[in-house]
Short mmCIF file of C-alpha atoms and ligand atoms in Angstrom, two decimals:
data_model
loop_
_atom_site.label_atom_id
_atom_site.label_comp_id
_atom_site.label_asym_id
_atom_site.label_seq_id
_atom_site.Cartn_x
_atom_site.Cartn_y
_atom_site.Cartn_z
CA UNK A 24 -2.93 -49.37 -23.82
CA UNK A 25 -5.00 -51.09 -21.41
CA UNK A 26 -4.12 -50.62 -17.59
CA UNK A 27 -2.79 -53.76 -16.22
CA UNK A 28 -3.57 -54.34 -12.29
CA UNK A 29 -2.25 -56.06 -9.56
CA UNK A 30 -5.05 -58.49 -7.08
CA UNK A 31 -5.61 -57.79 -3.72
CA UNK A 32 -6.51 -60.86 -1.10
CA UNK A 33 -9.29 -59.75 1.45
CA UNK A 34 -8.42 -62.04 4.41
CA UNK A 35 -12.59 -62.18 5.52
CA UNK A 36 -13.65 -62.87 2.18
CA UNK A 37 -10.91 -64.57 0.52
CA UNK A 38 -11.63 -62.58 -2.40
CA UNK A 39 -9.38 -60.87 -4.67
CA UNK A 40 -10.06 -57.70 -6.52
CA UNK A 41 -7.82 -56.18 -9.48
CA UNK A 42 -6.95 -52.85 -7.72
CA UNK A 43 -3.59 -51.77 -8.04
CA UNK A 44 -2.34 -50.44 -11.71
CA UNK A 45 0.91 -51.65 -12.61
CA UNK A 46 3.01 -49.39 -14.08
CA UNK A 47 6.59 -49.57 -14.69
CA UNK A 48 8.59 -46.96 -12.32
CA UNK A 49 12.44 -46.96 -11.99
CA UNK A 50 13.24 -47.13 -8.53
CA UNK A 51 14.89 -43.89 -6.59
CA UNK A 52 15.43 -45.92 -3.39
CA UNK A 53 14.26 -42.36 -1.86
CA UNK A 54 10.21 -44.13 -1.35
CA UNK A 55 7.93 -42.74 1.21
CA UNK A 56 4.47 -43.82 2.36
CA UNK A 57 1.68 -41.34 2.94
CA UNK A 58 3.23 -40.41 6.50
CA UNK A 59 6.62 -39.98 5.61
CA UNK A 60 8.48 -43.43 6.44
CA UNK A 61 10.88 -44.73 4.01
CA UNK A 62 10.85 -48.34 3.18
CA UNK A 63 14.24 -49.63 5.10
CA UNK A 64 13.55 -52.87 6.24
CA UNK A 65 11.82 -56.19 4.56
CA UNK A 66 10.81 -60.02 6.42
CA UNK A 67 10.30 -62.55 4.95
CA UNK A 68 8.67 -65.49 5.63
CA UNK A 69 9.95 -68.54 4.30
CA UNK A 70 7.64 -71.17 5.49
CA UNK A 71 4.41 -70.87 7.64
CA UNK A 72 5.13 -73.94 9.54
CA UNK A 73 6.61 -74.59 12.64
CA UNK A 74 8.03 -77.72 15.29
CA UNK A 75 6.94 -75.45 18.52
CA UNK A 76 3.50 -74.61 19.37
CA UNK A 77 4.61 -71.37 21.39
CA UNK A 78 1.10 -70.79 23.36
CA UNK A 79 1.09 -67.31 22.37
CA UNK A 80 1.77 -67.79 18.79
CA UNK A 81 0.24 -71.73 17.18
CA UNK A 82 -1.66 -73.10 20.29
CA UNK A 83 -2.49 -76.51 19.41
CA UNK A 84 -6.32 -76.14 19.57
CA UNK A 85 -5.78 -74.52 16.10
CA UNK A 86 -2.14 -75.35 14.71
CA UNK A 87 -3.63 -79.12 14.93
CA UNK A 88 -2.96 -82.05 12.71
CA UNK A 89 -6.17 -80.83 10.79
CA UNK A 90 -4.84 -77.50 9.99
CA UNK A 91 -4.23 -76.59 6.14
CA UNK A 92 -0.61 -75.19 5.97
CA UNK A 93 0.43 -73.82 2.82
CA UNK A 94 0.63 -76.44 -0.08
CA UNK A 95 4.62 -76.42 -1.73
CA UNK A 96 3.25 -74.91 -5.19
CA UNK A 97 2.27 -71.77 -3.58
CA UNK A 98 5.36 -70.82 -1.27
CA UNK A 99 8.21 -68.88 -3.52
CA UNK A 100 11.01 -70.12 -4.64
CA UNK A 101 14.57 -68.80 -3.55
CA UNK A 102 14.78 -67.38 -7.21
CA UNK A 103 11.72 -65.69 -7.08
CA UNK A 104 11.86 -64.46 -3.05
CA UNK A 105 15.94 -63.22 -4.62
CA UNK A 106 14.24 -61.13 -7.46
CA UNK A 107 11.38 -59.41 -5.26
CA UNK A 108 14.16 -58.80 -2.87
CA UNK A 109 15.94 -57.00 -5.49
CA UNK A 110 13.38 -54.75 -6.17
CA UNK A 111 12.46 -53.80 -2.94
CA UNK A 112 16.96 -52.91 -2.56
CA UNK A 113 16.25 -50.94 -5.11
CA UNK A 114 13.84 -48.94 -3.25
CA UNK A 115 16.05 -48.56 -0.30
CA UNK A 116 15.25 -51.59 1.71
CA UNK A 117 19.03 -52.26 3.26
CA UNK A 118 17.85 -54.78 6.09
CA UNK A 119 16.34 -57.95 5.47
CA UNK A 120 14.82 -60.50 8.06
CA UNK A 121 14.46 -64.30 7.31
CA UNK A 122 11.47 -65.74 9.55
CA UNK A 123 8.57 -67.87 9.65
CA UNK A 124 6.76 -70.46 11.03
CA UNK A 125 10.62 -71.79 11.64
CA UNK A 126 12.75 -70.59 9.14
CA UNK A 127 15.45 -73.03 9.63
CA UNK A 128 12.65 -75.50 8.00
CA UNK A 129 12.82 -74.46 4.55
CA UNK A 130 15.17 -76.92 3.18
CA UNK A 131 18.21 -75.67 2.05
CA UNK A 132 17.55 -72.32 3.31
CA UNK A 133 21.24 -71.70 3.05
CA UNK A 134 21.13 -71.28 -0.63
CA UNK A 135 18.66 -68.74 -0.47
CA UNK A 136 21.10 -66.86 1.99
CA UNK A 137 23.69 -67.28 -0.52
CA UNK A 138 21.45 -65.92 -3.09
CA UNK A 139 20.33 -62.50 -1.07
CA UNK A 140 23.86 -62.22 0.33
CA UNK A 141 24.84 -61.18 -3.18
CA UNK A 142 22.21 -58.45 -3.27
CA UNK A 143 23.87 -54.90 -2.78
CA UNK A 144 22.08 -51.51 -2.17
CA UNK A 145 21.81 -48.82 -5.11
CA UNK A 146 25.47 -47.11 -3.00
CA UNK A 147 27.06 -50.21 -3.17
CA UNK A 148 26.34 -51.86 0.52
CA UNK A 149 25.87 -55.44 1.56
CA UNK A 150 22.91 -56.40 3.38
CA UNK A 151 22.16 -56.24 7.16
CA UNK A 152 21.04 -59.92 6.10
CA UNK A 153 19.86 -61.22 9.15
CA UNK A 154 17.39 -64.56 11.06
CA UNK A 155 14.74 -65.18 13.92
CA UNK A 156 14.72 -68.50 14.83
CA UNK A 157 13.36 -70.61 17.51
CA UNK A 158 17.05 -72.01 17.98
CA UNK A 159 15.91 -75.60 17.76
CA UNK A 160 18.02 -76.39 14.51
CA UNK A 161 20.85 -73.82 15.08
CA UNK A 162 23.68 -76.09 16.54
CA UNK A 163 23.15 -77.94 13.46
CA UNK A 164 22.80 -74.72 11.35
CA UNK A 165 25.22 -72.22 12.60
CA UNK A 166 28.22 -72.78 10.30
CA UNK A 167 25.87 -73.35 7.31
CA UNK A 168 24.02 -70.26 7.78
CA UNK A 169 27.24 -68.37 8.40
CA UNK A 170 29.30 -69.56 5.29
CA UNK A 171 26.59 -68.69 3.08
CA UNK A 172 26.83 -64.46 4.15
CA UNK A 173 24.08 -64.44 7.20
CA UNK A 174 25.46 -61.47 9.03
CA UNK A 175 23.62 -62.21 12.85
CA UNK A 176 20.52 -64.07 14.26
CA UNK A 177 18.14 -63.48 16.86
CA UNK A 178 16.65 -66.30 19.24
CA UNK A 179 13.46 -66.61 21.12
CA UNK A 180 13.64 -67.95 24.28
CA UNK A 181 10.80 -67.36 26.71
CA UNK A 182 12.11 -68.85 30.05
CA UNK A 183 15.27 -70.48 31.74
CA UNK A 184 13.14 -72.80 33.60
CA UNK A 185 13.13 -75.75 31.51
CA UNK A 186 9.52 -76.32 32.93
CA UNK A 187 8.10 -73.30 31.84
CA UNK A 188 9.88 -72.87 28.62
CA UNK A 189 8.63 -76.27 27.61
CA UNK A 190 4.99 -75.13 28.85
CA UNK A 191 5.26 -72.56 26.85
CA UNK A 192 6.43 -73.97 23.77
CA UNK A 193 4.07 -76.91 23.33
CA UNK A 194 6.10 -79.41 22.21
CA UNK A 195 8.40 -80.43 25.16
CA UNK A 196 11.09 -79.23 23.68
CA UNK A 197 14.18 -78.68 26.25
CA UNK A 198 15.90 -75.43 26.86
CA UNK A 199 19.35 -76.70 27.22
CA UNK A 200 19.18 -77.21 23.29
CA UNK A 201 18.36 -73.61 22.76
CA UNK A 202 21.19 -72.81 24.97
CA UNK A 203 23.42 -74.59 22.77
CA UNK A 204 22.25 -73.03 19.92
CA UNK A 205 23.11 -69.10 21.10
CA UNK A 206 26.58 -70.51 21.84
CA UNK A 207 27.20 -72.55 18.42
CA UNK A 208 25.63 -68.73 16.49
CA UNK A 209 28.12 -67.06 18.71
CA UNK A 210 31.20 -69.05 18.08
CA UNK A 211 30.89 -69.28 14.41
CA UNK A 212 30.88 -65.21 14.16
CA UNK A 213 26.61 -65.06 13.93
CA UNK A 214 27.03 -62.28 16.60
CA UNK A 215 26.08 -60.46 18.94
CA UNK A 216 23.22 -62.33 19.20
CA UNK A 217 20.14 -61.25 19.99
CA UNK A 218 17.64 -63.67 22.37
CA UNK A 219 13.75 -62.55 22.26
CA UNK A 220 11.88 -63.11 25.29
CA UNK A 221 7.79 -62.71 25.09
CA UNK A 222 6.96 -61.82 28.07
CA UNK A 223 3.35 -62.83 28.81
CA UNK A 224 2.09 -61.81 32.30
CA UNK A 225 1.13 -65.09 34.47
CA UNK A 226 3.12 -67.55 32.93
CA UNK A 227 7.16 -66.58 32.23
CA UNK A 228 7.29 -63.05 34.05
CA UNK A 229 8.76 -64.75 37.19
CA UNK A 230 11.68 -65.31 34.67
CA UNK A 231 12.32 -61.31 33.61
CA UNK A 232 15.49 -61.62 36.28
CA UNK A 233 16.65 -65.03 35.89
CA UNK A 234 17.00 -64.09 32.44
CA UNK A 235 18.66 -60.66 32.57
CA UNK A 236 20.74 -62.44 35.07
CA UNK A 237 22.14 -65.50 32.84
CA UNK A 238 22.70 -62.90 29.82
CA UNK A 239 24.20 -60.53 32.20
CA UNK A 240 28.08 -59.87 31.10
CA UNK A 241 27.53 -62.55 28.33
CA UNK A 242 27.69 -60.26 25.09
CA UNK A 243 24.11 -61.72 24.07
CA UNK A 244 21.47 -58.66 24.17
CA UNK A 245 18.24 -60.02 25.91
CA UNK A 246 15.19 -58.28 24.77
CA UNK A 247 11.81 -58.27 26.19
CA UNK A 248 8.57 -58.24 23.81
CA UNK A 249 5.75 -57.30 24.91
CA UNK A 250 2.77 -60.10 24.46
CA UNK A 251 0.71 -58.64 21.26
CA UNK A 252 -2.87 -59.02 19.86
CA UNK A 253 -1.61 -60.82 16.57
CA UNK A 254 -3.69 -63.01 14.75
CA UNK A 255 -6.86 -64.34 15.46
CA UNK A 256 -6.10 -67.56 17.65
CA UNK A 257 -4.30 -66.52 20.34
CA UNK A 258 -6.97 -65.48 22.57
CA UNK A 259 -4.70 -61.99 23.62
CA UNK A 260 -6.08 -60.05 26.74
CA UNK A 261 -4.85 -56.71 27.88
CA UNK A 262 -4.42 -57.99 31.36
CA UNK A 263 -1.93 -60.63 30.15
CA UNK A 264 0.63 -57.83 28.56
CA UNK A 265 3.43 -56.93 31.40
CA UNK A 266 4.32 -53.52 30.18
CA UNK A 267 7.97 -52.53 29.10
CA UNK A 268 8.15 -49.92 31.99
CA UNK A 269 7.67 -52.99 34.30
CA UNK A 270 10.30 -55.15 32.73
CA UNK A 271 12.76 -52.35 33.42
CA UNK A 272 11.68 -51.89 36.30
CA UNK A 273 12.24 -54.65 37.83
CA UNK A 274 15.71 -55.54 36.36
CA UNK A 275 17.06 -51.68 37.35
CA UNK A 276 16.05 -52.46 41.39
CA UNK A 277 18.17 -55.34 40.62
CA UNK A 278 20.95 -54.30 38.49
CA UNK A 279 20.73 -50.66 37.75
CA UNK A 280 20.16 -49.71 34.43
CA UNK A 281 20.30 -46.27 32.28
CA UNK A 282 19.12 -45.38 28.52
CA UNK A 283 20.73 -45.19 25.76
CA UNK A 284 20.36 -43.62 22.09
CA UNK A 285 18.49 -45.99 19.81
CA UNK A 286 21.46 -47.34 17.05
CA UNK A 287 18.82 -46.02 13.95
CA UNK A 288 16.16 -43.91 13.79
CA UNK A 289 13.33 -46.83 13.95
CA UNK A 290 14.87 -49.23 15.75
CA UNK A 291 11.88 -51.23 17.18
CA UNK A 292 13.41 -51.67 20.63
CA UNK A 293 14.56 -49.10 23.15
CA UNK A 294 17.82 -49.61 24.60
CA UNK A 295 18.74 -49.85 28.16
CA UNK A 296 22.56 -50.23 29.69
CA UNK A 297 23.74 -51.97 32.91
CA UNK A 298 25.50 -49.36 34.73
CA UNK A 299 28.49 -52.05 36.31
CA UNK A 300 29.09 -52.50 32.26
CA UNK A 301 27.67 -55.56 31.90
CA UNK A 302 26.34 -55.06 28.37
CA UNK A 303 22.64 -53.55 27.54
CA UNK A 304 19.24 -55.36 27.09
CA UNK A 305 16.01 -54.04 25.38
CA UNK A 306 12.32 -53.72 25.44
CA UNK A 307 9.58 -53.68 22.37
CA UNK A 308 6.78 -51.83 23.94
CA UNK A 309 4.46 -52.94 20.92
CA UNK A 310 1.21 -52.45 22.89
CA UNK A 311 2.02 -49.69 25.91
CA UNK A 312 4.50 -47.69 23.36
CA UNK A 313 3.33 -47.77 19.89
CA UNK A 314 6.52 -47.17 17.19
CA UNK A 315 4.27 -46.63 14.21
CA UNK A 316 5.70 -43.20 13.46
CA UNK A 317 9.19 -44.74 12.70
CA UNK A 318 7.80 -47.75 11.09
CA UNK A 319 10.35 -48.64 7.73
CA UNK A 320 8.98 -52.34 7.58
CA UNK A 321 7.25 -54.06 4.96
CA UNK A 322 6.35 -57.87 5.07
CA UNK A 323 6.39 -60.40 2.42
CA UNK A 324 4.45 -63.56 3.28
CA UNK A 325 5.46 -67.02 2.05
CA UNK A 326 3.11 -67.31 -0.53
CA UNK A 327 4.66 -63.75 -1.78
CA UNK A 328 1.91 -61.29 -0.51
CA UNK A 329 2.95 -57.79 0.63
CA UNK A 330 1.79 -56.82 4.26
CA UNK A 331 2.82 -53.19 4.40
CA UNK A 332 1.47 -53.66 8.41
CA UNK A 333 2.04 -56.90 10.91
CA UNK A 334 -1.95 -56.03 11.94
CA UNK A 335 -2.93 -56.13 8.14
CA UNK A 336 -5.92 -57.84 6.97
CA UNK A 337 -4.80 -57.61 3.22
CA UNK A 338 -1.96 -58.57 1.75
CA UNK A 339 -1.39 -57.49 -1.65
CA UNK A 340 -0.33 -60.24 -4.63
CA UNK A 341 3.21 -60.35 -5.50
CA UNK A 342 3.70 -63.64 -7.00
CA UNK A 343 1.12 -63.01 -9.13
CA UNK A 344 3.06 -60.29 -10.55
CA UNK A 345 6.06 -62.71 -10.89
CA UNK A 346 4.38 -65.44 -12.23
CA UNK A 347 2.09 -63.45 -14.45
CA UNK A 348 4.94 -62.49 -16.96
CA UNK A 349 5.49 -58.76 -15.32
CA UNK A 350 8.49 -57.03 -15.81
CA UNK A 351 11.04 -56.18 -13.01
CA UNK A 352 10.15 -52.49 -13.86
CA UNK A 353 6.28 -53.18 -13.59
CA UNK A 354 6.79 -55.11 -10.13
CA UNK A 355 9.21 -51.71 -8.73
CA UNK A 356 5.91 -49.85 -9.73
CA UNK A 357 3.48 -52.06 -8.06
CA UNK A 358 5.52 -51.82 -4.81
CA UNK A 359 6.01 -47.87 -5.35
CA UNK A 360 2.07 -47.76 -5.93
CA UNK A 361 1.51 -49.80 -2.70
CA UNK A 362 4.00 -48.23 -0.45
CA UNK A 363 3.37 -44.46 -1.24
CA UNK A 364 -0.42 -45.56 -0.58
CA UNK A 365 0.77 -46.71 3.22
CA UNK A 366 -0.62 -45.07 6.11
CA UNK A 367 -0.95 -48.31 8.88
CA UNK A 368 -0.21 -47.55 12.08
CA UNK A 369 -2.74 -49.76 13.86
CA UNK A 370 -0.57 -49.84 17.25
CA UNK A 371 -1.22 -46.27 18.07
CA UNK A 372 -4.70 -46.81 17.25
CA UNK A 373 -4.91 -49.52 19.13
CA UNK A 374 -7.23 -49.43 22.74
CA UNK A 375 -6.97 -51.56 25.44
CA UNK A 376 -10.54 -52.58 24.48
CA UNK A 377 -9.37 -54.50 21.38
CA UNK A 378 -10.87 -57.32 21.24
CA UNK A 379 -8.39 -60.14 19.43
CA UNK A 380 -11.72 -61.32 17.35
CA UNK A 381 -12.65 -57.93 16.61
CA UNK A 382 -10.89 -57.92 12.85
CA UNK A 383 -9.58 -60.25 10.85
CA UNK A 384 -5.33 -60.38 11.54
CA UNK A 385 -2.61 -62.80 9.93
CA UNK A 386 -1.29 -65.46 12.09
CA UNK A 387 2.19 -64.14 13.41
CA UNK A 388 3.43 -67.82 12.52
CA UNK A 389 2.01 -66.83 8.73
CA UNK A 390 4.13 -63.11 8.54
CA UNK A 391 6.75 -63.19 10.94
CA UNK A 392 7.72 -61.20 13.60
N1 SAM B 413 9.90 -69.25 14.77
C1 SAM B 413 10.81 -68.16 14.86
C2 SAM B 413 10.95 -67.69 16.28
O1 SAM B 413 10.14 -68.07 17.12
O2 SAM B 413 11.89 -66.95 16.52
C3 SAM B 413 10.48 -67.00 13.95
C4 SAM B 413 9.04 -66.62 13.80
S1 SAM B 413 8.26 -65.99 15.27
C5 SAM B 413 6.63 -65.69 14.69
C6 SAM B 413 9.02 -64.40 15.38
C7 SAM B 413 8.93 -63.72 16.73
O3 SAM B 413 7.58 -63.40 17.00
C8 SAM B 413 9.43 -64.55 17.89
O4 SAM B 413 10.42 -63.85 18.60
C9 SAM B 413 8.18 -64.73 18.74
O5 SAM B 413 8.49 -64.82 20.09
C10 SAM B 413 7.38 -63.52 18.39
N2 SAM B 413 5.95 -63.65 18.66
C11 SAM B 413 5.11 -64.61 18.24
N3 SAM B 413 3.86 -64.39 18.70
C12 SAM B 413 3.91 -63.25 19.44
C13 SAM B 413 2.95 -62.50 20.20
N4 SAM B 413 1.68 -62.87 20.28
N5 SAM B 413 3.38 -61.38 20.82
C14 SAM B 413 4.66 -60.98 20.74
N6 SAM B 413 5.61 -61.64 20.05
C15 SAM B 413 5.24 -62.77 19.42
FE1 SF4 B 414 6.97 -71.29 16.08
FE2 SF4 B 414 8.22 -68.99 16.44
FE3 SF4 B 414 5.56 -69.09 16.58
FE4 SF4 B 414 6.98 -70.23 18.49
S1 SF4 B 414 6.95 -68.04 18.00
S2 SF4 B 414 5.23 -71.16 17.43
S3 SF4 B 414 8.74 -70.96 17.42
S4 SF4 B 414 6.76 -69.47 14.80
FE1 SF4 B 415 4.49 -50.90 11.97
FE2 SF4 B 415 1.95 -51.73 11.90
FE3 SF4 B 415 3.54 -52.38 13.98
FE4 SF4 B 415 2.66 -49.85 13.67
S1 SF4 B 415 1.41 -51.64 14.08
S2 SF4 B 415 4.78 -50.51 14.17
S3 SF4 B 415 2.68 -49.69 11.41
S4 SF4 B 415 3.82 -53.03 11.83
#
């Protein structure tokens, strides 16, 4: 029998080479990369467009009207995101992100919620099915996204000062209808929520307290991410990055804070607790506190390529594997083959010297965060 192989997508060259065999393998869900992880958690992007222009994410100078999104042929359908999905279950994924671009975008996005919220683990689980969103189309959204089996969502929101925030995201776009968004998630059960703050040194850190402040008591867990070197357009500088140590900081002279045990082994932030009781925030040290050790995430683009790292420069063709006639068996054995292969763990290499054109990245608005 001749060995059947899988393409791989060099992001520099925009070539694609036949490299990895496809072989059918029944999945354990026990898989481990070369360093030990397990595969635990999947994103995936469901459109690589966007209404914000987030400055540290699609500045306009390149997410322009001239820019070449993805055409609708090439972005996967809910039946065929569903089926990958299923495989990667199979192989112990029990968490699974919906992002973007905007997710809330993709029409009828609550169909394909309805479609993964059927999808149980090999012991018999539901998913920890959950959403990052920009909270733009949530008041709309929330019941939708709820009644179809969405279990919680997480909202980014950079800044309280309606100002800044819509400096920051491009488009004018007003913070009081973010704001309504958390509270519509909240009250139709979408909680606790989570609200994502980037914090990128110069331009929102004057808001680190304001914002601990307003969340403060509320039940919604504010977490800080640090600004990171994804992508290629950003124009990322070291200097710019307030470090997680700083963030706490600065909220504990205010309102004294203590650790606390991570929920998971993995979990990407670390956890922090007001000490009056007023619920906990949390900080993704991406660049001054690499996780890579406990990384359990895999990516899977919109187009359907795997990105086994967010600082990939390959991704590896999965809907070429679906639409090529493969076999659900074939597909568990391309993803075994890929993920035992894994050894990224580019934020520990990572120097303060990185330049953000030194090597090809994805777009964050093209993987997800
Ligand atoms: N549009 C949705 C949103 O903004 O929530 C989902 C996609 S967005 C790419 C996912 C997350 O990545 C957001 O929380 C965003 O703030 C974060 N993000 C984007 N660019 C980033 C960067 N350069 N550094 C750190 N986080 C970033
Ligand atoms: Fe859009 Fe999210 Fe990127 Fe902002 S961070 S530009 S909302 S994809
Ligand atoms: Fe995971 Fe790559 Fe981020 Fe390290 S740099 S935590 S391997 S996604």
């Amino acid at each position: 029998m001749t060995e059947k192989f899988i393409p791989v997508t060099d992001l520099r060259t925009r070539a694609t080479k036949p490299v990895i065999p496809v072989r059918p393998v029944a999945p354990s869900g026990l898989l481990a990369d070369s360093l030990g992880r397990p595969l635990r958690d999947l994103r995936i992007s469901v459109t690589d467009r966007c209404n914000f222009r987030c400055v540290y994410c699609m500045p306009k100078e390149v997410f322009d009207k001239d820019y070449r999104y993805l055409p609708h042929t090439d972005l996967l359908s809910f039946e065929e995101i569903t089926r990958l999905a299923s495989v990667f279950v199979a192989h112990g994924v029990d968490k699974v992100r919906l992002t973007g671009g905007e997710p809330l975008l993709r029409k009828n996005l609550e169909k394909l919620i309805a479609m993964l919220a059927e999808l149980k683990t090999p012991d018999g689980r539901a998913l920890d099915l959950t959403l990052t969103t920009n909270g733009s189309l949530l008041t709309k959204k929330a019941q939708a996204l709820k009644d179809a089996g969405l279990t919680r969502v997480s909202v980014s929101l950079d800044s309280l000062d309606d100002a800044t925030f819509r400096r920051m995201n491009d488009v004018d776009f007003p913070v009081t209808d973010v704001l309504a968004g958390i509270e519509a998630a909240e009250r139709v059960g979408l909680g606790p929520v989570k609200v994502n703050m980037v914090v990128k040194k110069g331009m929102n850190d004057g808001e680190i307290l304001p914002m601990a402040r307003h969340f403060h008591g509320s039940g919604v867990i504010l977490r800080f991410i640090e600004y990171m070197d994804v992508g290629a357009s950003n124009g990322w500088k070291m200097d710019e990055v307030m470090p997680s140590a700083d963030v706490v900081k600065r909220i504990d002279e205010a309102m004294p804070l203590e650790a606390i045990a991570p929920n998971y082994t993995g979990e990407t932030a670390e956890r922090w607790r007001y000490l009056d009781g007023g619920g906990e925030i949390g900080v993704i040290s991406s660049v001054t506190q690499a996780f890579c050790q406990d990384c359990t995430r895999a990516r899977l683009s919109t187009e359907g390529k795997l990105y086994t790292c967010l600082f990939a420069s390959q991704g590896h063709d999965l809907r070429a594997l679906l639409r090529g006639g493969h076999s659900d068996e074939e597909i568990s054995g391309a993803l075994a083959h890929l993920w035992q292969a894994r050894s990224d763990r580019y934020s520990e290499l990572r120097t303060s010297q990185t330049e953000a054109t030194a090597r090809r990245k994805i777009e964050m608005s093209y993987i997800g965060g």
